[in-house]
PDB file of C-alpha atoms in Angstrom:
ATOM      1  CA  THR Z  30      22.761  76.427 134.571  1.00 84.00           C
ATOM      2  CA  GLU Z  31      23.162  72.801 132.895  1.00 90.00           C
ATOM      3  CA  TRP Z  32      25.271  71.558 135.158  1.00 88.00           C
ATOM      4  CA  VAL Z  33      21.670  71.407 137.953  1.00 89.00           C
ATOM      5  CA  ARG Z  34      19.681  70.707 134.859  1.00 87.00           C
ATOM      6  CA  GLU Z  35      22.172  67.075 134.611  1.00 88.00           C
ATOM      7  CA  MET Z  36      21.744  66.582 138.345  1.00 87.00           C
ATOM      8  CA  VAL Z  37      17.938  66.887 138.516  1.00 84.00           C
ATOM      9  CA  ALA Z  38      18.028  64.284 136.028  1.00 81.00           C
ATOM     10  CA  LYS Z  39      20.731  62.191 136.947  1.00 87.00           C
ATOM     11  CA  THR Z  40      18.603  62.254 140.481  1.00 90.00           C
ATOM     12  CA  ALA Z  41      15.835  61.399 139.183  1.00 88.00           C
ATOM     13  CA  GLU Z  42      16.875  58.807 137.012  1.00 91.00           C
ATOM     14  CA  ARG Z  43      18.742  57.183 140.471  1.00 94.00           C
ATOM     15  CA  GLN Z  44      15.434  57.559 142.412  1.00 95.00           C
ATOM     16  CA  ALA Z  45      13.612  56.080 139.488  1.00 96.00           C
ATOM     17  CA  VAL Z  46      15.740  52.536 139.764  1.00 96.00           C
ATOM     18  CA  LEU Z  47      15.424  52.332 142.957  1.00 97.00           C
ATOM     19  CA  LEU Z  48      11.565  52.731 143.153  1.00 98.00           C
ATOM     20  CA  LEU Z  49      11.393  50.141 140.682  1.00 98.00           C
ATOM     21  CA  ALA Z  50      13.634  47.914 142.400  1.00 98.00           C
ATOM     22  CA  LEU Z  51      11.663  48.255 145.557  1.00 97.00           C
ATOM     23  CA  ALA Z  52       8.392  47.958 144.049  1.00 97.00           C
ATOM     24  CA  ASP Z  53      10.234  44.593 142.765  1.00 97.00           C
ATOM     25  CA  SER Z  54      10.962  43.748 145.892  1.00 97.00           C
ATOM     26  CA  HIS Z  55       7.759  44.299 147.457  1.00 96.00           C
ATOM     27  CA  ALA Z  56       6.200  42.219 144.686  1.00 95.00           C
ATOM     28  CA  ARG Z  57       8.224  39.444 144.640  1.00 94.00           C
ATOM     29  CA  LYS Z  58       7.496  39.342 149.083  1.00 95.00           C
ATOM     30  CA  GLY Z  59       3.527  39.446 148.068  1.00 92.00           C
ATOM     31  CA  GLU Z  60       3.132  43.271 149.014  1.00 94.00           C
ATOM     32  CA  PRO Z  61       1.309  44.432 145.338  1.00 94.00           C
ATOM     33  CA  LEU Z  62      -0.051  47.328 146.810  1.00 94.00           C
ATOM     34  CA  ALA Z  63       3.323  48.687 147.994  1.00 96.00           C
ATOM     35  CA  ALA Z  64       4.645  47.601 145.165  1.00 97.00           C
ATOM     36  CA  ILE Z  65       1.524  49.899 142.972  1.00 96.00           C
ATOM     37  CA  ARG Z  66       3.015  53.013 145.343  1.00 97.00           C
ATOM     38  CA  HIS Z  67       6.055  52.787 143.779  1.00 98.00           C
ATOM     39  CA  LEU Z  68       5.431  52.178 140.203  1.00 98.00           C
ATOM     40  CA  GLU Z  69       3.548  55.127 140.344  1.00 97.00           C
ATOM     41  CA  LYS Z  70       6.304  57.223 141.844  1.00 97.00           C
ATOM     42  CA  VAL Z  71       8.335  56.058 138.977  1.00 97.00           C
ATOM     43  CA  LEU Z  72       5.182  57.153 136.476  1.00 97.00           C
ATOM     44  CA  ALA Z  73       5.323  60.396 138.821  1.00 96.00           C
ATOM     45  CA  LEU Z  74       8.943  61.325 138.170  1.00 93.00           C
ATOM     46  CA  ASP Z  75       8.929  61.564 134.556  1.00 91.00           C
ATOM     47  CA  PRO Z  76       6.250  59.735 132.694  1.00 94.00           C
ATOM     48  CA  ALA Z  77       8.033  59.923 129.084  1.00 93.00           C
ATOM     49  CA  SER Z  78      10.866  57.615 130.515  1.00 93.00           C
ATOM     50  CA  ARG Z  79      12.683  54.065 129.677  1.00 94.00           C
ATOM     51  CA  HIS Z  80      11.752  53.506 133.515  1.00 96.00           C
ATOM     52  CA  ALA Z  81       8.270  55.160 133.736  1.00 97.00           C
ATOM     53  CA  GLU Z  82       7.797  52.420 131.298  1.00 96.00           C
ATOM     54  CA  ALA Z  83       8.843  49.605 132.606  1.00 97.00           C
ATOM     55  CA  ALA Z  84       6.378  50.627 135.614  1.00 97.00           C
ATOM     56  CA  ARG Z  85       3.605  50.874 133.524  1.00 97.00           C
ATOM     57  CA  ALA Z  86       4.109  47.515 132.568  1.00 96.00           C
ATOM     58  CA  ARG Z  87       4.504  45.906 136.167  1.00 96.00           C
ATOM     59  CA  LEU Z  88       1.745  47.840 137.037  1.00 96.00           C
ATOM     60  CA  ALA Z  89      -0.273  45.961 134.205  1.00 94.00           C
ATOM     61  CA  ARG Z  90       0.942  42.806 135.938  1.00 93.00           C
ATOM     62  CA  LEU Z  91       0.300  43.747 139.042  1.00 93.00           C
ATOM     63  CA  LYS Z  92      -3.182  44.297 138.964  1.00 89.00           C
ATOM     64  CA  GLY Z  93      -3.903  41.748 135.713  1.00 86.00           C
ATOM     65  CA  GLY Z  94      -4.023  43.597 132.647  1.00 60.00           C
ATOM     66  CA  PRO Z  95      -2.046  43.297 129.132  1.00 55.00           C
ATOM     67  CA  VAL Z  96       1.084  43.608 129.410  1.00 52.00           C
ATOM     68  CA  LYS Z  97       2.317  45.679 126.605  1.00 49.00           C
ATOM     69  CA  GLU Z  98       6.652  45.725 126.779  1.00 42.00           C
TER      70      GLU Z  98
END
């Protein structure tokens, strides 16, 4: 049903927000591998989302590549 679809989308969005926050926390603590793991999970949730776009930019920064925002 539509209700279930909306709940799944909201859950995925909440997960992405939490994973981005966790990644930021790990990056600030000097734990880039943990940050990268969380950012890759964001990409897996919904590669076309705005959160995935933010994750790609952070991954590029952490991996030392060009940052496109």
